[in-house]
Amino acid sequence: MFRTALRNLLAHKARLMMTALAVLLGVAFVAGTLIFSDTVGEAVKNASARNLKDVAVSIQAISPPDAHGGPDKDGKRATALDDRLADRIRALPGVTGVRADVTGEATLAARGDGHPIGNGWQNRATNYRPGPDGTDPRYPLVRGRGPAGPDEIALAESTARTAGYRLGDTVRLATDGPVLTKKLVGIVATDDPAVTAGGSLTLFDTATAQRMFLHPGQFDELVVAAAPGTDQRALTARVRALLPADRAQATSGHDLAAEQARLIADRNRALSGTLLAFAGIALFVGVFIIANTFTMLVSQRTREIALLRAVGASRRQVVRSVLVEAGLLGLLSSVVGFGLGTGIAVGLRAFLTAQGAGFPDGPVVISPSAVAASLAVGVGVTVLAAWLPSRKAARIAPVEALSTVDAPPAVRSLVVRNVLGALLTAAGVAVMLWVSTLKGDDNIPVAMGGSALTLTGMIVLAPLLSRPLVSLAGLVTTRLFGVAGKLAKENALRNPRRTAATGSALMIGLTLITGLTVAGHSSQLALDRMAAAGLTADYKVSTSTGTGLDPAASARVAKLPDVAAAAPVRGAGYTLPDGGSGPDGGFGYVHGTDLDQIAKVTSLNVTDGSMAAVRSGGIAVSQTGAKEHGWRAGQTVTLVFFDKKRVAVRVGAVYADNPVLGESFAATALVDPHLDRIRDDELLVKVRDGRSERTAGEIRRAFGDSPLLKVQSREDLRKETAGQIDTMVYMIYGLLGMAVVIAVVGVVNTLAMSVFERTREIGMLRAIGLARGGVKRMVRLESVVISLFGAVLGIGVGIFLAWAGGELVAASFTSYRMVLPWDRLGLFLLTALVVGVLAALWPARRAARLNMLEAIGAH
């Protein structure tokens, strides 16, 4: 039977080619994901190991328990790590050296257009600590030398290249407010993931770094090097005994390496899990193709199987023969797919690195587990999909099969399948209707379960649904294309199970793509409504690092001739003495602003109380905040600000929810006493004659043209958030594209095998006058009908799932309303139409080229 299975595989290799392609693509997705994850994980782990090579103990400064975060009033942080502590640690037995580091953030302006480079929070700045040889081993020099004075800096090679600076250039940068200029004296190399992933690295000499970010003599971290053979845990214990309580923490190099390895593993696990989920979708789609193929092969080999049964083959041997054939096909496809997956992993890494992911260099890692998992998945999925067809083959009776070989296969009842499908669909719809009443991210797993149940039910019900939908499409094809259109409809209806399986493969991909598209489109419109409803200012001014704006500069902007109104916004956090009754546990945030200006730059709608009461020292609260806390206008409440000061304040007004104003606002006089350092979080600017590049330039100049500055119009704000949604949607489009490609392969495969199955029938049609063009048209129309059937089901189910899960999105966007993107939905239908035409090219050409006489005599 093994030789029989091998012979069948070789004999039908053309018919199995598309099935092998489906398995190959699915395995390539899985293998590529596993190899990519192992390669990146190993590269990052090795880079971390190199950075921690000489670290015996790491001592990091922490804020005291009673601190409430942020810089001191002078804008600098204070730490307990200083030169005296470093000297005491150097005196410990086994210590060979202590490296003192200062860290901060610095944003550079590009040499050409002056635009900031990097992504804000990854724009690292630190001190250059030369050793006895005059170099810092952390940052090997590529060109030049390390900074040695307050007016000198060094840059990472990637940073200098991105910003367009060369040695000797004057570099414009900012750390917190005013623009600084420094001379570039050195270019260094680094494999710091924060830098290689799109950030930047700026190096100052130690004294300058301390003046900019801390206080003279203070550090953020002390790195202890130890003599070989030193017990790191014992040394860590001795170091901890020297540290001030609650102001610093010490971690051994071993523990630090273990923690970094854990973080790397967690990050890779999340990325790999996402990619493998989409690989699973692709393989699930492939199951329909494999099952379809082997079902058709069993039907075409009825006489052969009957002869095997007649000469003594048992049912179990027939089952094994089909499964061995599937296993060999899966193994061969998996081996080729694994090779393709290796290429995908290399390409994916290069692509993400080019997009700014910045993975460290390292060799491609192909682990035994990745090989085993890929082969097991490919073979397992193929064998599993062929199991039902093998059972069907085993039920062929020798005498019955031999006597009815030319008769059409018996029509199998769909009653049980329809009942099961109806129950699954009803259960899934019920769950999704319940989901439509829920809110919050915690219910996403329920929505995913309901979506899977609904989609599964529709797959089971697809044969039943194929009859009315295909018949409806057949009315159109018959009217437009005559006999060829009618024959296409009849061919599609002849075997509803096969039509459903082929269409379902396409339905799965389009369901997910449609649901994602509708949710993404509706979210973007919700953002537009939020921006229109909350903000009437022409510009929002802020910083890319969140360090805040100088109030004096904000005042200068307010005096510009073109500015009609300017409202600074800064805030302070508070808690409620009794813990509060809201979902945030009594935590709140009150914005301080200019009460005379804020109504000119936002859509402020007071529903209870008055702004006069707020101007008299009260606060204004949003309707949602008032409802959560049980507050009303005129009530006096007690707030405990983060500086531990309790303030009794009166609720002067309640206003309609506004995303710009947040949950509450008051005069700056109420907020300022509770801030360590008075800085504006943002400035909202209204221009007299509308926004213009000239006005935006004047605003930038008022703030010293700092590279930290962000001057954004309402359109810029919308694009900033909508761009994130677009990026996510397009990324998922790409991941789901593999499933759609496999579905297209399934249409081609089904049609090609169907043409072979109907060889005699096509010959008869040619004999009674159907031209070659008519045969081609018949096959193409059948392909289009099947593709549109899958597309209609997919788009319909996707819209329903997007509607039912919309309330979960509405928890983040209060103005969310489902809006159908008709243009994109129309594009999906048009794509399905094109897919149908393209998928039929080869099968239609093959059918038209059949020799009429040979086809009539075929068995």
Coordinates of N, CA, C and O in Angstrom, one line a residue, residues 30-137:
V30 N 4.9 29.8 8.9 CA 5.2 29.3 10.3 C 6.7 29.3 10.5 O 7.3 29.7 11.5
A31 N 7.4 28.7 9.5 CA 8.9 28.6 9.6 C 9.5 29.9 9.7 O 10.4 30.2 10.5
G32 N 9.1 30.9 8.8 CA 9.6 32.2 8.8 C 9.4 32.9 10.2 O 10.4 33.6 10.6
T33 N 8.3 32.7 10.8 CA 8.0 33.3 12.1 C 9.0 32.7 13.1 O 9.6 33.5 13.9
L34 N 9.1 31.4 13.2 CA 9.9 30.8 14.2 C 11.4 31.2 14.0 O 12.1 31.4 15.0
I35 N 11.9 31.1 12.7 CA 13.3 31.5 12.5 C 13.6 32.9 12.8 O 14.6 33.3 13.4
F36 N 12.6 33.8 12.4 CA 12.8 35.2 12.7 C 12.8 35.5 14.2 O 13.7 36.2 14.7
S37 N 11.9 34.8 14.9 CA 11.9 35.0 16.4 C 13.2 34.5 17.0 O 13.8 35.2 17.9
D38 N 13.7 33.3 16.6 CA 14.9 32.8 17.2 C 16.1 33.7 16.8 O 17.0 33.9 17.7
T39 N 16.1 34.1 15.6 CA 17.3 34.9 15.1 C 17.4 36.3 15.9 O 18.4 36.7 16.4
V40 N 16.2 37.0 15.9 CA 16.2 38.3 16.6 C 16.5 38.1 18.1 O 17.2 38.9 18.7
G41 N 15.8 37.1 18.7 CA 16.0 36.8 20.1 C 17.5 36.6 20.5 O 18.0 37.1 21.5
E42 N 18.1 35.7 19.7 CA 19.5 35.4 19.9 C 20.4 36.7 19.7 O 21.4 36.9 20.5
A43 N 20.1 37.5 18.7 CA 20.9 38.7 18.4 C 20.8 39.7 19.6 O 21.8 40.2 20.0
V44 N 19.6 39.9 20.0 CA 19.4 40.8 21.1 C 20.0 40.3 22.4 O 20.6 41.0 23.2
K45 N 19.9 39.0 22.6 CA 20.5 38.4 23.8 C 22.0 38.5 23.8 O 22.6 38.9 24.8
N46 N 22.6 38.3 22.6 CA 24.0 38.4 22.5 C 24.5 39.9 22.7 O 25.5 40.2 23.4
A47 N 23.7 40.8 22.2 CA 24.0 42.2 22.4 C 23.9 42.6 23.8 O 24.8 43.4 24.4
S48 N 22.9 42.1 24.5 CA 22.7 42.4 25.9 C 23.9 41.8 26.7 O 24.4 42.4 27.7
A49 N 24.3 40.6 26.4 CA 25.4 39.9 27.1 C 26.7 40.7 26.9 O 27.4 40.8 27.9
R50 N 26.9 41.3 25.7 CA 28.1 42.1 25.5 C 28.0 43.3 26.4 O 29.1 43.7 27.0
N51 N 26.9 43.9 26.5 CA 26.7 45.1 27.3 C 26.9 44.8 28.8 O 27.3 45.7 29.5
L52 N 26.6 43.6 29.2 CA 26.7 43.3 30.6 C 27.9 42.4 30.9 O 28.0 41.9 32.0
K53 N 28.8 42.3 30.0 CA 30.0 41.5 30.1 C 30.8 41.8 31.4 O 31.2 40.9 32.1
D54 N 31.0 43.0 31.6 CA 31.9 43.4 32.8 C 31.1 44.0 33.9 O 31.6 44.6 34.8
V55 N 29.8 43.7 34.0 CA 28.9 44.2 35.0 C 28.8 43.1 36.1 O 28.2 42.1 35.9
A56 N 29.3 43.4 37.3 CA 29.1 42.5 38.4 C 27.9 43.0 39.2 O 27.1 42.1 39.7
V57 N 27.8 44.3 39.4 CA 26.6 44.8 40.1 C 26.2 46.1 39.4 O 27.0 46.9 39.0
S58 N 24.9 46.3 39.3 CA 24.4 47.5 38.7 C 23.6 48.2 39.9 O 22.7 47.6 40.5
I59 N 23.9 49.5 40.1 CA 23.3 50.3 41.1 C 22.5 51.4 40.4 O 23.1 52.2 39.7
Q60 N 21.2 51.4 40.7 CA 20.4 52.4 40.0 C 19.7 53.3 41.0 O 19.2 52.8 42.0
A61 N 19.6 54.6 40.7 CA 18.9 55.5 41.6 C 17.4 55.4 41.4 O 16.9 55.1 40.3
I62 N 16.7 55.5 42.5 CA 15.2 55.5 42.5 C 14.7 56.6 43.3 O 15.4 57.2 44.2
S63 N 13.5 57.0 43.0 CA 12.9 58.1 43.7 C 12.4 57.7 45.1 O 12.0 56.5 45.3
P64 N 12.5 58.5 46.1 CA 12.0 58.2 47.4 C 10.5 57.9 47.4 O 9.8 58.4 46.6
P65 N 10.0 57.1 48.4 CA 8.6 56.8 48.4 C 7.7 58.0 48.5 O 6.6 58.0 47.9
D66 N 8.1 59.1 49.1 CA 7.2 60.3 49.2 C 7.4 61.2 48.0 O 6.7 62.3 48.0
A67 N 8.2 60.9 47.1 CA 8.3 61.7 45.9 C 7.2 61.5 44.9 O 6.6 60.4 44.9
H68 N 6.8 62.5 44.2 CA 5.7 62.3 43.2 C 6.2 62.5 41.8 O 5.4 62.8 40.9
G69 N 7.5 62.2 41.5 CA 8.0 62.1 40.2 C 8.3 63.5 39.6 O 7.9 64.5 40.1
G70 N 9.0 63.5 38.5 CA 9.3 64.7 37.8 C 10.5 65.4 38.3 O 11.1 65.0 39.4
P71 N 11.0 66.4 37.7 CA 12.2 67.1 38.1 C 12.0 68.0 39.3 O 10.8 68.3 39.6
D72 N 13.1 68.5 39.8 CA 13.0 69.5 40.9 C 12.5 70.8 40.3 O 12.4 71.0 39.1
K73 N 12.4 71.8 41.2 CA 12.0 73.1 40.7 C 12.9 73.7 39.7 O 12.6 74.6 38.9
D74 N 14.2 73.3 39.8 CA 15.2 73.9 38.9 C 15.2 73.1 37.5 O 16.1 73.3 36.7
G75 N 14.3 72.1 37.4 CA 14.2 71.3 36.2 C 15.2 70.2 36.1 O 15.2 69.5 35.1
K76 N 15.9 69.9 37.2 CA 16.9 68.8 37.2 C 16.5 67.7 38.2 O 15.8 68.1 39.2
R77 N 16.9 66.5 37.9 CA 16.6 65.4 38.9 C 17.7 65.4 40.0 O 18.8 65.8 39.7
A78 N 17.3 64.9 41.1 CA 18.3 64.7 42.2 C 18.3 63.2 42.5 O 17.3 62.5 42.6
T79 N 19.5 62.7 42.7 CA 19.7 61.3 43.0 C 20.7 61.1 44.2 O 21.4 62.1 44.6
A80 N 20.6 59.9 44.8 CA 21.5 59.6 45.9 C 22.9 59.1 45.5 O 23.7 58.8 46.4
L81 N 23.1 58.9 44.2 CA 24.3 58.3 43.7 C 25.3 59.4 43.4 O 25.0 60.3 42.5
D82 N 26.4 59.5 44.2 CA 27.3 60.6 44.0 C 28.8 60.1 44.0 O 29.0 58.9 44.2
D83 N 29.7 61.0 43.9 CA 31.1 60.6 43.9 C 31.5 59.9 45.2 O 32.3 59.0 45.2
R84 N 31.0 60.4 46.3 CA 31.4 59.8 47.6 C 31.0 58.3 47.7 O 31.7 57.5 48.2
L85 N 29.7 58.1 47.3 CA 29.2 56.7 47.3 C 30.0 55.8 46.3 O 30.4 54.7 46.7
A86 N 30.4 56.4 45.2 CA 31.2 55.6 44.2 C 32.6 55.3 44.8 O 33.1 54.1 44.7
D87 N 33.2 56.2 45.6 CA 34.5 56.0 46.2 C 34.4 54.9 47.3 O 35.3 54.0 47.4
R88 N 33.3 54.9 48.0 CA 33.1 53.8 49.1 C 32.9 52.5 48.4 O 33.4 51.5 49.0
I89 N 32.2 52.4 47.3 CA 32.1 51.1 46.6 C 33.4 50.6 46.0 O 33.7 49.4 46.1
R90 N 34.2 51.5 45.5 CA 35.5 51.2 45.0 C 36.4 50.5 46.0 O 37.2 49.7 45.7
A91 N 36.2 50.9 47.3 CA 37.0 50.4 48.4 C 36.6 49.0 48.8 O 37.3 48.4 49.6
L92 N 35.5 48.5 48.3 CA 35.0 47.1 48.7 C 36.0 46.1 48.2 O 36.5 46.2 47.1
P93 N 36.2 45.0 48.9 CA 37.0 43.9 48.4 C 36.4 43.2 47.1 O 35.2 43.0 47.1
G94 N 37.3 43.0 46.2 CA 36.9 42.4 44.9 C 36.5 43.3 43.9 O 36.3 42.9 42.7
V95 N 36.3 44.6 44.2 CA 35.9 45.6 43.2 C 37.1 46.1 42.5 O 38.1 46.5 43.1
T96 N 37.0 46.1 41.2 CA 38.2 46.5 40.3 C 37.9 47.9 39.7 O 38.8 48.5 39.1
G97 N 36.6 48.3 39.7 CA 36.3 49.6 39.1 C 34.8 49.9 39.3 O 34.0 49.0 39.4
V98 N 34.5 51.2 39.2 CA 33.1 51.7 39.2 C 32.9 52.7 38.1 O 33.6 53.7 38.1
R99 N 32.0 52.4 37.2 CA 31.7 53.3 36.2 C 30.4 54.1 36.5 O 29.4 53.5 36.9
A100 N 30.5 55.4 36.4 CA 29.3 56.3 36.8 C 28.7 56.8 35.6 O 29.3 57.4 34.7
D101 N 27.4 56.6 35.4 CA 26.6 57.0 34.2 C 25.6 58.0 34.5 O 24.9 58.0 35.6
V102 N 25.4 58.9 33.6 CA 24.3 59.9 33.6 C 23.5 59.7 32.4 O 24.0 59.6 31.3
T103 N 22.2 59.7 32.5 CA 21.3 59.4 31.4 C 20.2 60.5 31.3 O 19.8 61.1 32.3
G104 N 19.9 60.9 30.1 CA 18.8 61.8 29.8 C 18.3 61.7 28.4 O 18.5 60.7 27.7
E105 N 17.7 62.7 27.9 CA 17.2 62.8 26.5 C 17.6 64.0 25.8 O 17.6 65.1 26.4
A106 N 18.0 63.9 24.6 CA 18.4 65.0 23.8 C 17.9 64.8 22.3 O 18.1 63.8 21.8
T107 N 17.2 65.8 21.8 CA 16.7 65.8 20.5 C 17.5 66.7 19.5 O 17.6 67.9 19.8
L108 N 17.9 66.1 18.4 CA 18.8 66.9 17.5 C 17.9 67.4 16.3 O 16.9 66.8 15.9
A109 N 18.3 68.6 15.8 CA 17.7 69.1 14.6 C 18.5 68.7 13.4 O 19.7 68.7 13.5
A110 N 17.8 68.2 12.4 CA 18.6 67.8 11.2 C 19.3 68.9 10.6 O 18.9 70.1 10.7
R111 N 20.5 68.6 10.0 CA 21.3 69.7 9.5 C 20.7 70.5 8.3 O 20.9 71.7 8.2
G112 N 19.8 69.8 7.5 CA 19.3 70.5 6.4 C 18.0 71.3 6.7 O 18.0 72.5 6.7
D113 N 16.9 70.6 7.1 CA 15.6 71.3 7.2 C 15.3 71.7 8.7 O 14.3 72.3 8.9
G114 N 16.2 71.2 9.6 CA 16.0 71.6 11.0 C 14.9 70.8 11.7 O 14.6 71.0 12.9
H115 N 14.3 69.8 11.1 CA 13.3 69.0 11.7 C 14.0 68.0 12.7 O 15.1 67.6 12.5
P116 N 13.2 67.7 13.8 CA 13.8 66.8 14.8 C 14.0 65.4 14.2 O 13.2 65.0 13.4
I117 N 15.0 64.7 14.7 CA 15.2 63.3 14.3 C 15.0 62.4 15.5 O 14.9 62.9 16.6
G118 N 14.8 61.2 15.2 CA 14.5 60.2 16.3 C 13.0 60.2 16.6 O 12.2 60.8 15.9
N119 N 12.7 59.5 17.7 CA 11.2 59.4 18.0 C 11.0 59.8 19.5 O 10.2 59.2 20.2
G120 N 11.7 60.9 19.9 CA 11.4 61.5 21.2 C 11.9 60.6 22.4 O 13.1 60.9 22.9
W121 N 11.1 59.7 22.8 CA 11.5 58.9 24.0 C 12.7 58.0 23.8 O 13.3 57.5 24.8
Q122 N 13.1 57.8 22.6 CA 14.3 57.0 22.4 C 15.5 57.8 22.0 O 16.5 57.3 21.5
N123 N 15.4 59.1 22.1 CA 16.6 60.0 21.8 C 17.5 60.1 23.1 O 17.4 61.0 23.9
R124 N 18.3 59.1 23.2 CA 19.1 58.9 24.4 C 20.3 59.9 24.5 O 20.9 60.3 23.4
A125 N 20.6 60.3 25.7 CA 21.8 61.2 25.9 C 22.5 60.6 27.2 O 21.8 60.2 28.1
T126 N 23.8 60.5 27.1 CA 24.5 60.0 28.3 C 25.9 60.6 28.3 O 26.3 61.4 27.4
N127 N 26.7 60.2 29.3 CA 28.0 60.8 29.4 C 29.1 59.8 28.8 O 28.9 58.6 28.8
Y128 N 30.1 60.4 28.3 CA 31.2 59.6 27.7 C 32.3 59.5 28.8 O 32.8 60.5 29.2
R129 N 32.6 58.3 29.2 CA 33.6 58.1 30.3 C 34.8 57.4 29.8 O 34.9 56.2 29.6
P130 N 35.8 58.2 29.4 CA 37.0 57.6 28.9 C 37.8 56.8 29.9 O 37.9 57.2 31.1
G131 N 38.3 55.6 29.5 CA 39.2 54.8 30.4 C 40.6 55.3 30.4 O 41.0 56.3 29.8
P132 N 41.5 54.4 30.9 CA 42.9 54.7 30.9 C 43.5 55.0 29.5 O 44.4 55.8 29.3
D133 N 42.9 54.3 28.5 CA 43.3 54.5 27.1 C 42.7 55.7 26.4 O 42.9 55.9 25.2
G134 N 41.8 56.4 27.1 CA 41.2 57.6 26.5 C 39.9 57.4 25.8 O 39.4 58.3 25.2
T135 N 39.4 56.1 25.8 CA 38.2 55.8 25.1 C 37.2 55.1 26.0 O 37.6 54.6 27.1
D136 N 35.9 55.2 25.7 CA 34.9 54.6 26.5 C 34.6 53.2 25.8 O 34.1 53.2 24.7
P137 N 34.8 52.1 26.5 CA 34.6 50.8 25.9 C 33.2 50.5 25.5 O 32.9 49.7 24.7

